[in-house]
Every structure is written in structure tokens, then in C-alpha cells.
Short mmCIF file of C-alpha atoms and ligand atoms in Angstrom, two decimals:
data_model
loop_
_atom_site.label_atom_id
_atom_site.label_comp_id
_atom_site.label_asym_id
_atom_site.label_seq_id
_atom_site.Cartn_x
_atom_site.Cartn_y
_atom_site.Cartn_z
CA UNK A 1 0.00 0.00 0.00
CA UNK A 2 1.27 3.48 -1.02
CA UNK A 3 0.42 5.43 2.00
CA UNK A 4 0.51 9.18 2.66
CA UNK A 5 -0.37 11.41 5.71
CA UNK A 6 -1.85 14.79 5.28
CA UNK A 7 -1.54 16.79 8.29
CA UNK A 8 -4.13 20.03 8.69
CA UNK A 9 -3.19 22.73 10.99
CA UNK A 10 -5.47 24.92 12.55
CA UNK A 11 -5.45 27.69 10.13
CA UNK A 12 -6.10 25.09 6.99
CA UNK A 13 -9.42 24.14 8.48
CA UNK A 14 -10.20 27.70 10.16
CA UNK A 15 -13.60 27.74 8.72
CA UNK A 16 -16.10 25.58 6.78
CA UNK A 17 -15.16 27.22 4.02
CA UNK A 18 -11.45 26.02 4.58
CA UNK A 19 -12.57 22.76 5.33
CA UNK A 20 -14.28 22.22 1.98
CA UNK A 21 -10.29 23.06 0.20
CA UNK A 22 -8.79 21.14 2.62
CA UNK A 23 -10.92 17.67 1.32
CA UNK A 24 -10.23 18.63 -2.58
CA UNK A 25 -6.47 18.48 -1.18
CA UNK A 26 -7.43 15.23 0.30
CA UNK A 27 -9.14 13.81 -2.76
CA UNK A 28 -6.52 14.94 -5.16
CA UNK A 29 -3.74 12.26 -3.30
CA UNK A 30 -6.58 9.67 -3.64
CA UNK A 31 -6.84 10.19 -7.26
CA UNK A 32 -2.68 9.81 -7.53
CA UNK A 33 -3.84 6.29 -5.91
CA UNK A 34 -2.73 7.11 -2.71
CA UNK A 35 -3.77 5.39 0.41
CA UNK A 36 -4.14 8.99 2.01
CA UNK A 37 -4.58 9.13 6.20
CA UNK A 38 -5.59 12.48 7.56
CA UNK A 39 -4.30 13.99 10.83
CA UNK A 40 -6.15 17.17 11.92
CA UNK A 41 -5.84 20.06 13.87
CA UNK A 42 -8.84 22.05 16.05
CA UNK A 43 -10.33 24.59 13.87
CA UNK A 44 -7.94 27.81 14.64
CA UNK A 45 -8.22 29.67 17.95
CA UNK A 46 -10.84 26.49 19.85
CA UNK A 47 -8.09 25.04 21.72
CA UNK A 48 -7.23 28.19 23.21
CA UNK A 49 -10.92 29.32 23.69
CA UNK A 50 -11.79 25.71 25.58
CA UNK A 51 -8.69 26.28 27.71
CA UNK A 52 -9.98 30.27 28.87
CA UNK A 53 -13.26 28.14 30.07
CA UNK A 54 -11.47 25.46 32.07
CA UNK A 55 -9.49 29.08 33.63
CA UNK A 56 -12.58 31.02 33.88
CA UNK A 57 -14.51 28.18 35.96
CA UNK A 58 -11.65 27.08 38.54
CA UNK A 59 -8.15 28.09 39.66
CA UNK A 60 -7.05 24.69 39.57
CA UNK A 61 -8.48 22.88 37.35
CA UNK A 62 -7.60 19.28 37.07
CA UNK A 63 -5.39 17.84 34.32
CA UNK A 64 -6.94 14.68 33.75
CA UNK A 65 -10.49 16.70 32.91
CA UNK A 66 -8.69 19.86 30.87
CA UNK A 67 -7.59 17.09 28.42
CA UNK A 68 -11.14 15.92 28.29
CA UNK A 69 -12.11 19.11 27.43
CA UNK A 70 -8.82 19.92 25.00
CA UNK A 71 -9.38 17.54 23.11
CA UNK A 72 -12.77 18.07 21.53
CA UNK A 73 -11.60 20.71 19.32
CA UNK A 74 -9.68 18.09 16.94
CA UNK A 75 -13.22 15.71 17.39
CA UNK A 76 -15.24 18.49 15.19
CA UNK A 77 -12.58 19.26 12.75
CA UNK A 78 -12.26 15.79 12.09
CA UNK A 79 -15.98 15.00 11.45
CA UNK A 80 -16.33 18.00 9.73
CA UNK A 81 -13.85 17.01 7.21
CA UNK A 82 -14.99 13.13 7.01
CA UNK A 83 -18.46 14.41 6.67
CA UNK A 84 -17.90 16.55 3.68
CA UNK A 85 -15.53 13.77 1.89
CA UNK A 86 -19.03 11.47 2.57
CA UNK A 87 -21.09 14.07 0.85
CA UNK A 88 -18.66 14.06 -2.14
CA UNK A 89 -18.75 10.74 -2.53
CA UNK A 90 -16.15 9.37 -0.83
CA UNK A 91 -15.98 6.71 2.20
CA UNK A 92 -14.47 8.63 5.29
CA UNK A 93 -14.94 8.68 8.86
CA UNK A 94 -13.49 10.46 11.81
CA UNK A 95 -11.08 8.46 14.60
CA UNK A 96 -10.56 10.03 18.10
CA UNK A 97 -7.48 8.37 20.03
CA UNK A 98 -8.88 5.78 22.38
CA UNK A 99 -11.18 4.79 18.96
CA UNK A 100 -7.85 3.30 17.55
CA UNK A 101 -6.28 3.20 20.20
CA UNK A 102 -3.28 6.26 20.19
CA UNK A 103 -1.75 4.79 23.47
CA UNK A 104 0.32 7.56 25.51
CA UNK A 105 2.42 7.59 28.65
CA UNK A 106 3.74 10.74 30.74
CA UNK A 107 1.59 13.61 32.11
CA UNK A 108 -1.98 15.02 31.20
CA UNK A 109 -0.94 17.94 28.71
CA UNK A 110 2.48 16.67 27.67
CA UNK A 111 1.48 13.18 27.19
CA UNK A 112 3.85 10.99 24.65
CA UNK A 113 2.70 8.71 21.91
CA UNK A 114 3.93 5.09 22.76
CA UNK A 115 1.79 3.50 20.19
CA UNK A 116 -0.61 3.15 17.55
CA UNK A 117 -2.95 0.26 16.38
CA UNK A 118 -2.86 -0.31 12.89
CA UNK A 119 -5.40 -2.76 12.43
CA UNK A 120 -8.94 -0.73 12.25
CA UNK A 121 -6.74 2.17 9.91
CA UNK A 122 -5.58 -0.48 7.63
CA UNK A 123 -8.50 -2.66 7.35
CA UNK A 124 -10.44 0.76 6.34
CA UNK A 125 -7.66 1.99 4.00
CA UNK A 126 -7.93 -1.59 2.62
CA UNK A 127 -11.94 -1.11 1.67
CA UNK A 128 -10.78 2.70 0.42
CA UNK A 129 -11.73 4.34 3.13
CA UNK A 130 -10.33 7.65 4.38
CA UNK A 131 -9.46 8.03 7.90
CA UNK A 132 -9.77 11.19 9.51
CA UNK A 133 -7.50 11.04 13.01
CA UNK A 134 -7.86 13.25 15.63
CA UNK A 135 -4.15 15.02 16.33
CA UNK A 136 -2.91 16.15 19.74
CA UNK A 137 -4.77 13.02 21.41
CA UNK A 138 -4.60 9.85 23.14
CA UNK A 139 -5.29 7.42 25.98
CA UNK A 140 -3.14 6.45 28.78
CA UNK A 141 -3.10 3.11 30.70
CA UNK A 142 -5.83 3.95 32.49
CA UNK A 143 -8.51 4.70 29.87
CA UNK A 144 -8.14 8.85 30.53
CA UNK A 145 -7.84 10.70 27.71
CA UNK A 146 -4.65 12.45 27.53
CA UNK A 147 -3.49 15.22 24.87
CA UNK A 148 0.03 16.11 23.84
CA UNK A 149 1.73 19.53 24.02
CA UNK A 150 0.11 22.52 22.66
CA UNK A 151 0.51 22.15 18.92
CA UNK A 152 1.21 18.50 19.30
CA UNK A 153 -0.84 17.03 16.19
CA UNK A 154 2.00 17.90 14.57
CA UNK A 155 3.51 14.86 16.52
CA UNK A 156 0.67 12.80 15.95
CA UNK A 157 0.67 13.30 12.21
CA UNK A 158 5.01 12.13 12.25
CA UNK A 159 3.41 8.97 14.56
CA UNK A 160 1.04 7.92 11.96
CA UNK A 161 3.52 8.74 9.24
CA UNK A 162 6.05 5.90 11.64
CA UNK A 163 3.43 3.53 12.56
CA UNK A 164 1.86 3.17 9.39
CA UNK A 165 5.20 3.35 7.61
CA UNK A 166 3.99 5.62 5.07
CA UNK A 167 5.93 6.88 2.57
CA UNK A 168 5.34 10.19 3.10
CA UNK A 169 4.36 12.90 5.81
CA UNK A 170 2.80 16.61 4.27
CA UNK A 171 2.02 19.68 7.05
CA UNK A 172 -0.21 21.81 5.38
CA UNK A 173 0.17 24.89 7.26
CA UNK A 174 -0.98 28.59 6.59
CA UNK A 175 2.67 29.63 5.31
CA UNK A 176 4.63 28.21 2.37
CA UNK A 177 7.39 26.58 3.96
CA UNK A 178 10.32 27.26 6.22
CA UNK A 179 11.77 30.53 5.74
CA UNK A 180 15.46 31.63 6.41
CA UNK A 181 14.11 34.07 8.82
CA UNK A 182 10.39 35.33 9.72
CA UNK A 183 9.32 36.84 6.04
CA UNK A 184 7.21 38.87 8.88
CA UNK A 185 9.62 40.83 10.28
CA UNK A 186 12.67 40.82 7.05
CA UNK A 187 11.31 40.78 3.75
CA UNK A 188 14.32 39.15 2.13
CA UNK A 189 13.76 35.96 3.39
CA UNK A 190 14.07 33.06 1.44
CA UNK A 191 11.77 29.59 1.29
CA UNK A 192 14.24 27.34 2.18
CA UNK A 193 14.14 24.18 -0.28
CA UNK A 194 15.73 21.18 1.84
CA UNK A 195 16.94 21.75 5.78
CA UNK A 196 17.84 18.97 8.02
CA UNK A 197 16.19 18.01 11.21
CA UNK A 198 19.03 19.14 13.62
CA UNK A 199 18.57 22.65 11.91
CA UNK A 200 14.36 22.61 11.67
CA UNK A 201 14.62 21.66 15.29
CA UNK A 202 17.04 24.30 16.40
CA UNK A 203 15.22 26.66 14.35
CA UNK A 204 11.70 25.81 16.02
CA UNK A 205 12.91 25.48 19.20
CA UNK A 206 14.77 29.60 18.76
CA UNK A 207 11.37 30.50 17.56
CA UNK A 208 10.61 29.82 14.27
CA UNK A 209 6.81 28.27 14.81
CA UNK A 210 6.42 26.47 11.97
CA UNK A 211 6.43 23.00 13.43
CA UNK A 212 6.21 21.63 17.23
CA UNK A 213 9.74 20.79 18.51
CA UNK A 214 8.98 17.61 19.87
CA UNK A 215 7.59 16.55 16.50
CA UNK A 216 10.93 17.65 14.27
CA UNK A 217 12.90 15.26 17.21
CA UNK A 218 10.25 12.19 16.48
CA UNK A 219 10.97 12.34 12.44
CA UNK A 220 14.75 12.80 13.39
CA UNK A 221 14.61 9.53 15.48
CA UNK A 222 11.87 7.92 13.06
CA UNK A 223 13.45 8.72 9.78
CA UNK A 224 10.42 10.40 8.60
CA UNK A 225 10.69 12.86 5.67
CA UNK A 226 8.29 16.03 6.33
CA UNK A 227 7.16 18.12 2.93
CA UNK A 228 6.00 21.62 5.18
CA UNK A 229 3.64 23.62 2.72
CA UNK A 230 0.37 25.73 2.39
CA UNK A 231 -2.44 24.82 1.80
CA UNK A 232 -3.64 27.97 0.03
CA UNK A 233 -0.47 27.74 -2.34
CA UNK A 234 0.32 25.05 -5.06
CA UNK A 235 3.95 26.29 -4.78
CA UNK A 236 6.24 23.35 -3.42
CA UNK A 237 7.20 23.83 0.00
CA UNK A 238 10.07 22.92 2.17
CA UNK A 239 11.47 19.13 2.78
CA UNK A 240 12.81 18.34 6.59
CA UNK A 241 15.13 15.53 5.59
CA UNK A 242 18.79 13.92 6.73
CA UNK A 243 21.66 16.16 6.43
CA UNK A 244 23.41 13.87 4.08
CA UNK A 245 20.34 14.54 1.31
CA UNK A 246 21.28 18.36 1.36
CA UNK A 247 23.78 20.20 -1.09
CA UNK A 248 23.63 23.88 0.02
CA UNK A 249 26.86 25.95 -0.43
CA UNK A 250 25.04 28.17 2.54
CA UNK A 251 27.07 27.11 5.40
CA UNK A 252 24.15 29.10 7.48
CA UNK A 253 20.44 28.08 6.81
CA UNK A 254 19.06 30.31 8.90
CA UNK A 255 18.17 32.72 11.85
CA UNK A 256 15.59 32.82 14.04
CA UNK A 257 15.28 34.88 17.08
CA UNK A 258 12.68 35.31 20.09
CA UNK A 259 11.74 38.57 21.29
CA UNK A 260 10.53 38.18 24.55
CA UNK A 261 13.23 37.70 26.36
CA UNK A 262 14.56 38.78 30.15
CA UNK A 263 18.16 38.80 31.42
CA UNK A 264 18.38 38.36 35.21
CA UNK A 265 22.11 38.80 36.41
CA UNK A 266 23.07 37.96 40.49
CA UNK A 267 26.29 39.95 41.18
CA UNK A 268 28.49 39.06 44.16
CA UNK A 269 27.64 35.09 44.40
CA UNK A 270 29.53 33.49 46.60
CA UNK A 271 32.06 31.08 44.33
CA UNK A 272 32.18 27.74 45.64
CA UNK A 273 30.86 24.46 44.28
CA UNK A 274 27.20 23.71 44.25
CA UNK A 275 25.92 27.16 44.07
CA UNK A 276 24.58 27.73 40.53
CA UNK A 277 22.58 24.32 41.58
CA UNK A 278 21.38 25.65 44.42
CA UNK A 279 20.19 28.67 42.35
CA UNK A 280 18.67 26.97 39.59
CA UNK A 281 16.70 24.46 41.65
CA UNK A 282 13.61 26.09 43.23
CA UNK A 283 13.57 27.31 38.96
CA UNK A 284 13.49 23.85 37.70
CA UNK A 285 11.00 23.20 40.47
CA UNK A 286 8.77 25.80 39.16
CA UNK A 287 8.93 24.56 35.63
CA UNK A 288 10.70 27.81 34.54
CA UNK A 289 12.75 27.08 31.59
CA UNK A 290 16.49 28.71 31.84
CA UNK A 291 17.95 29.70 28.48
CA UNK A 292 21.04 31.01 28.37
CA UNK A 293 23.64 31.01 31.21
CA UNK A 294 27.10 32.74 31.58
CA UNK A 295 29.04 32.83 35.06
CA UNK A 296 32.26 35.04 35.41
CA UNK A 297 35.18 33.95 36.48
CA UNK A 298 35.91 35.26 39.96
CA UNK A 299 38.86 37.99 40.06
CA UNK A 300 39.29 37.20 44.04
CA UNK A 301 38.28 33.84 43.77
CA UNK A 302 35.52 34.33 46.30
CA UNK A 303 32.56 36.20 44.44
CA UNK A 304 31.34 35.47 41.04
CA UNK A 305 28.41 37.17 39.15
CA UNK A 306 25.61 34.86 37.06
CA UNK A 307 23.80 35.67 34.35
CA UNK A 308 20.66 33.78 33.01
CA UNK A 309 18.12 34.32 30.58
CA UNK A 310 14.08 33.50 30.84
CA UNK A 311 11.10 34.00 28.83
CA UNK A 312 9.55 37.18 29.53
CA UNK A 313 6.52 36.18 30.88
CA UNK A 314 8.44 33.79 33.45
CA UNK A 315 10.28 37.21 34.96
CA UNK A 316 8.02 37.90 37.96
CA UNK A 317 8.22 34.31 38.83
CA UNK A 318 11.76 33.84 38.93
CA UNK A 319 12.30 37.32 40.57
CA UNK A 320 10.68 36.26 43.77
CA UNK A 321 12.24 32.27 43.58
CA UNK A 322 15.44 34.07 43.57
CA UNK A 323 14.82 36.79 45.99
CA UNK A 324 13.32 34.47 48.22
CA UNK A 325 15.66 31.87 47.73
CA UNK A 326 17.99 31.54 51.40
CA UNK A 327 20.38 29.33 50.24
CA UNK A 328 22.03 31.59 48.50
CA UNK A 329 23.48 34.63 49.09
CA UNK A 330 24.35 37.74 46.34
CA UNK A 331 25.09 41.58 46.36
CA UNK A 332 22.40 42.28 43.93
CA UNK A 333 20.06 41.35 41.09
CA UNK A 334 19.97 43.41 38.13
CA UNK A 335 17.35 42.81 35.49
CA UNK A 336 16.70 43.33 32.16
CA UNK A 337 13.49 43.27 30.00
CA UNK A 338 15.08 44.42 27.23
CA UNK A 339 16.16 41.70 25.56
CA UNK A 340 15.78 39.21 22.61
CA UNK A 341 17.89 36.42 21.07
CA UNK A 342 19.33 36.20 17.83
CA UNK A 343 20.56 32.83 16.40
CA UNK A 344 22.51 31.58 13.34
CA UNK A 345 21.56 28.27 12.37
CA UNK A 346 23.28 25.81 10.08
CA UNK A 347 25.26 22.30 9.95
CA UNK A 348 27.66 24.12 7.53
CA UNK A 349 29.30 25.71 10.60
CA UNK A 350 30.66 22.59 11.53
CA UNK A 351 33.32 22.30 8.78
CA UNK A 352 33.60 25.79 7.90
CA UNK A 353 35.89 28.15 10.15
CA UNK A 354 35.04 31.80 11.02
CA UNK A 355 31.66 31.79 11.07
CA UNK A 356 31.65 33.18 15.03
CA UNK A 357 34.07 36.10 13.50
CA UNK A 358 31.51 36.48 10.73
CA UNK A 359 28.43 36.81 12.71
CA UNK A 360 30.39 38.79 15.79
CA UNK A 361 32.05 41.28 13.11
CA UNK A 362 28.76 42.18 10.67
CA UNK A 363 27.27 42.65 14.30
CA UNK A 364 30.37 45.33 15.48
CA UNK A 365 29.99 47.00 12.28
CA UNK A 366 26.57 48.45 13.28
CA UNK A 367 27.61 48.91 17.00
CA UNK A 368 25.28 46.39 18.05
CA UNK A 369 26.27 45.09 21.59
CA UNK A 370 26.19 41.36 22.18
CA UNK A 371 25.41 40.91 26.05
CA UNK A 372 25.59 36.66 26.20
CA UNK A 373 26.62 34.45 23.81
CA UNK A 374 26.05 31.02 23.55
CA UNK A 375 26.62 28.05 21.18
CA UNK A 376 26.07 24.44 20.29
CA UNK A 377 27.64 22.55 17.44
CA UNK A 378 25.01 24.10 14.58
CA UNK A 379 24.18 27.11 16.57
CA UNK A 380 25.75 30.39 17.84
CA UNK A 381 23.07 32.33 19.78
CA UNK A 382 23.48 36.34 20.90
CA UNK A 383 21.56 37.96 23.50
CA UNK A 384 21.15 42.29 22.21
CA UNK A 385 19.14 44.73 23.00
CA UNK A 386 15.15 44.16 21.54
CA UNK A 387 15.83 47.42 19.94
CA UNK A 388 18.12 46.09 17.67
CA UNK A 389 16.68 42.95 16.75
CA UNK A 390 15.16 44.29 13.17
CA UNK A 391 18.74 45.41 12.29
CA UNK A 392 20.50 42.45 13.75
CA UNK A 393 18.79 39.39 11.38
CA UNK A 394 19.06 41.78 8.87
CA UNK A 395 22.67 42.31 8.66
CA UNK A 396 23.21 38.46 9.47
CA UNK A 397 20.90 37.96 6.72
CA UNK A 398 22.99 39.78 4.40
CA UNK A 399 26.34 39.00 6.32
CA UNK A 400 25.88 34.97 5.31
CA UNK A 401 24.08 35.43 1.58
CA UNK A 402 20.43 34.48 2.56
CA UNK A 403 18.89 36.98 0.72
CA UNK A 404 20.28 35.52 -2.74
CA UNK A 405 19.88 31.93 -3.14
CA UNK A 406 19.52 28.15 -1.22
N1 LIG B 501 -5.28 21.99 18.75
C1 LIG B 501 -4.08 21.80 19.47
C2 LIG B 501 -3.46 23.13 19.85
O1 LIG B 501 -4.00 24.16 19.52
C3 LIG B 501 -3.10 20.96 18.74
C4 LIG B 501 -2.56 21.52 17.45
O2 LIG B 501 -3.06 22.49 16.90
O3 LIG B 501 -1.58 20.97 16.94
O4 LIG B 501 -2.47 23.18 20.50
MG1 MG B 502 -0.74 23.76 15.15
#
């Protein structure tokens, strides 16, 4: 069986109207004799309104029940879509997890995907049938219904794509691909044709939003080629594939930044083992995510200053954890709301020397301070003031040739 998986995001079936494109797309694959299994999205913006309710009526409202309610969003998308492919003439129905079953493990709201049963889908593809399955969801061992992280049919559609060993995974999605940078924000930037996984998942995770994070890492680990593309566009889009499929002479594919960003720095902390721990704890314990961190060396050997980075909306959080924190001791805390991240992205940088000149030197040329840097093999990351962030991807832009060609 030649089998495909069409994923829908939330935009692609926004309305009815949306809905009734969305099943041409479907039933052009079937007429290229595909065995085509849908993965869908909640209509845009329901996931978000069902979650304000489960806020508005309690303070703490329980997991187990906010994935109850969560998940419903993907349950009328999905019918919608079989129910329209039925009134063209076409066999379809709609699949919620446990239906199948989608078996997860983990927590309510960042459940995992352990496993999918084939048998139903495949007898059904098997009589022509199209399935409709419902993203984001799942049961646990205990029967609950469980959802994945927010935009986590994304991950569900990769799953089917591995389970169901199809040869092919598409994300329709409301833009035409992944761009070098935000087309938003720098109108130079390029559709990129071919990028590998390690870069699509650096790039989402430095806040490109294309795709989930979690799902990039499941079609790293799975093998599973993605074709990202619009649905309102028959231009081709962009294939997330294995590094050794891509010939780029771009030794940078891209740059993303985030722009909500806040820079807390502790000066005077006592230097001696066991104290960044000690800071970062009651942080991890709050499930605030620390970005970027840089400690001085001491001068005296006795005192040390610490830098970290958070999201924004994590600052008043963290403020108080760290005030409040009496295992430690500092002089003072200085923050800064200021702040966003830039990030060059590519495998290129791996062979290729002077790219960390490159990036630091375009940067100097427009007197743009860098306040933290940090780096991983693929990645070189620079924390700058938000008020140069429009100039900053801009000259890196130019500074490593993405405006011209990929
Ligand atoms: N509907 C879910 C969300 O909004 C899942 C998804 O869109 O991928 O997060
Ligand atoms: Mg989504």
C-alpha cells in the first residue's frame, strides 16, 4: 500500500469554508492512488478558547479533565472534514485516540505517543476508506484521555507517518514553507528548499513556529521525511530531511530569534561548588525554563556574578524564587526586559571556520552590543538589546548570503 499522511493545521481548516479546500487536497492524493490518512488540527483559535473556560470556571483545574475538554476541538474538525468527503462521494470517517487506540504515557498535557494500532486504519484503507485522526490526542493506561503539548498534532501526524510506515508525511500549514528568517519581520527571506532536522529543530525550538519541537525530534529519530507547505499555495514547499540529502553551499540556513526575552544577572555570588545548583533548583521546580547562562570567572576567587536568561513572561516568577531563595546569598540582582535572542543556524558551521568572527564582526559594524553568547555545534546564539533585533537578522541575513539563493 502506497500510503501518505496529510496533516491540517489549525489555520487550513479555520472555517467551513477552509474545510471544503482542505478535502479537494485530500481527494486529489486519492486520485494519484494514494492510500491517504488524515491527521487534523482544532479549527484555529478552539483550543485556546476551551482552555480560557477550564481558567474562567476554577483556579485549579484538574489535568486529567482539561484534556477531556482539550481535546474536543480536533473531534469536530475531524468530522467536519470526514463528513464533507461522505457528501462528495467518498468513504471517510473520523477516529478520536482511544477509537484506535493512540496509546500515551507521561503527564496530562504533555502526554507521549507510545503507540498506535494499525489494524482498524488499515482494514479501512484496505476497503478505500479515508481516515480522519484526531491530532494532539490519546489514551493512557488507564482509559483517561490524555493530549500532547500545545501544537502536538503535529507529533501525531510524524506517529502515523512511523506507525503506518507511510511513505510520506505533508504539514499543510498557513505559510509556504520554512523561511530563512520570519518573512514577517525581514522581507528578504528566502523559502528554504531542503533543511535537516538538527537545523528545523534548532530553528523551532529559537522561535521559528512552523512546526512543534517535539515533532521535528520524532521524524529525526523515526526517519520520517516532512514536505512543510500551504495549503492555500500550489507552490512546493520545504522538505525536513537527513543532512546527508542536502547540497547547500550556505554554510548558514538560517536565523531565528525570540523577542521576549529577560536577562536576570546575580552579582556578588559566593564562588564555591554547588551554588549555581542551588540557584537553579527552586527554577526547575517551578517549571521555569532557563535559556542562556554565563558565570564570570571570579577575580578574588571568592565572588562570582551569574547571568541567566528567561522568557519574559516567566520574569516575575523567577524574581521572587530568587529573591526568596535563602540558600544563596548575592550583592544584587539586576534585570533586564530588554532583551531578545538572535541565532545563526546551520550544519555548515561545523566544517567551515570563522563563522563566530563572521556573525560577531557584521554585528560590530553596526555597534550592536552582544550581552551573552552562547553556542552548540550548529548554533551560535546572541543575547542584544530588543531594539536592535530588526537590524541584527538583517545584517546576518545579508552577512551569510540568505537573501540571494539556497
Ligand atoms: N489543537 C491543538 C493546539 O492548539 C493541537 C494543534 O493544533 O496541533 O495546541
Ligand atoms: Mg498547530
Amino acid at each position: 500500500m502506497k500510503i501518505i499522511v496529510l496533516k491540517f493545521g489549525g489555520t487550513s481548516v479555520g472555517s467551513l469554508e477552509k474545510i471544503v479546500k482542505v478535502t479537494k487536497i485530500i481527494i486529489s492524493y486519492i486520485k494519484k492512488k494514494y492510500k491517504v490518512i488524515v491527521v487534523s488540527s482544532a479549527m484555529s483559535g478552539v483550543t485556546n478558547e476551551l482552555l480560557s473556560k477550564t481558567k474562567k470556571i476554577a483556579q485549579n483545574f484538574p489535568n486529567d479533565e482539561k484534556d477531556v475538554i482539550l481535546s474536543t476541538g480536533e473531534q469536530i474538525s475531524c468530522a467536519l472534514i470526514a463528513g464533507k468527503l461522505c457528501d462528495f462521494g467518498y468513504k471517510s470517517r473520523s477516529w478520536l485516540g482511544w477509537q484506535l487506540p493512540i496509546l500515551t504515557s507521561g503527564n496530562h498535557s504533555s502526554s507521549r505517543i507510545v503507540k498506535i494500532q494499525k489494524t482498524k486504519i488499515l482494514n479501512y484503507l484496505k476497503k478505500d476508506g479515508i481516515p480522519i485522526i484526531a491530532g494532539y490526542q490519546g489514551i493512557n493506561n488507564d482509559f483517561r484521555i490524555t493530549t500532547l503539548e500545545r501544537g502536538g498534532s503535529d507529533t501525531s501526524a510524524i506517529l502515523c507517518a512511523k506507525f503506518f510506515d507511510a511513505e510520506k508525511c505533508i504539514i499543510f500549514t498557513d505559510v509556504k514553507g520554512v523561511y530563512t528568517t520570519d518573512p514577517n519581520l525581514i522581507k528578504n527571506a528566502k523559502k528554504i528548499e531542503k533543511i535537516s532536522y538538527e537545523e528545523m529543530l534548532e530553528m523551532a525550538s529559537l522561535g521559528a513556529k512552523v512546526m512543534q519541537p517535539v515533532s521535528i525530534q520524532e521524524a529525526r529519530l523515526n526517519r520520517i521525511e516532512i514536505d512543510v507547505r500551504s495549503t492555500f499555495s500550489k507552490m512546493s514547499g520545504t522538505l525536513i530531511t537527513k543532512k546527508k540529502d542536502i547540497l547547500s553551499k550556505n554554510t548558514i540556513r538560517g536565523i531565528s530569534f525570540t523577542k521576549n526575552d529577560a536577562k536576570l544577572t546575580l552579582i556578588g555570588v559566593k564562588d564555591k561548588p554547588g551554588i549555581a545548583a542551588l540557584i537553579f533548583k527552586p527554577l526547575y521546580e517551578n517549571s521555569i525554563n532557563v535559556d542562556m547562562v554565563v558565570q564570570n570567572v571570579s577575580a578574588g576567587g571568592r565572588e562570582t556574578d551569574l547571568t541567566f536568561t528567561i522568557k519574559l513572561e516567566d520574569l516575575k516568577k523567577t524574581r521572587k524564587l530568587v529573591e526568596n531563595n535563602r540558600y544563596i546569598k548575592f550583592r544584587k540582582l539586576i534585570v533586564n526586559r530588554n532583551v531578545s535572542k538572535v541565532s545563526i543556524v546551520g550544519v555548515g558551521m561545523v566544517t567551515t571556520p570563522g563563522v563566530t568572527f563572521r556573525m560577531f564582526r557584521a554585528l560590530a559594524k553596526k555597534k550592536i552590543n552582544i550581552e551573552v553568547i552562547s553556542t552548540s555545534e550548529i548554533k551560535i546564539s546572541v543575547l542584544i538589546n530588543k531594539k536592535n533585533l530588526k537590524k541584527s537578522v538583517e545584517i546576518l541575513h545579508q552577512e551569510f548570503k540568505l537573501n540571494n539563493s539556497l
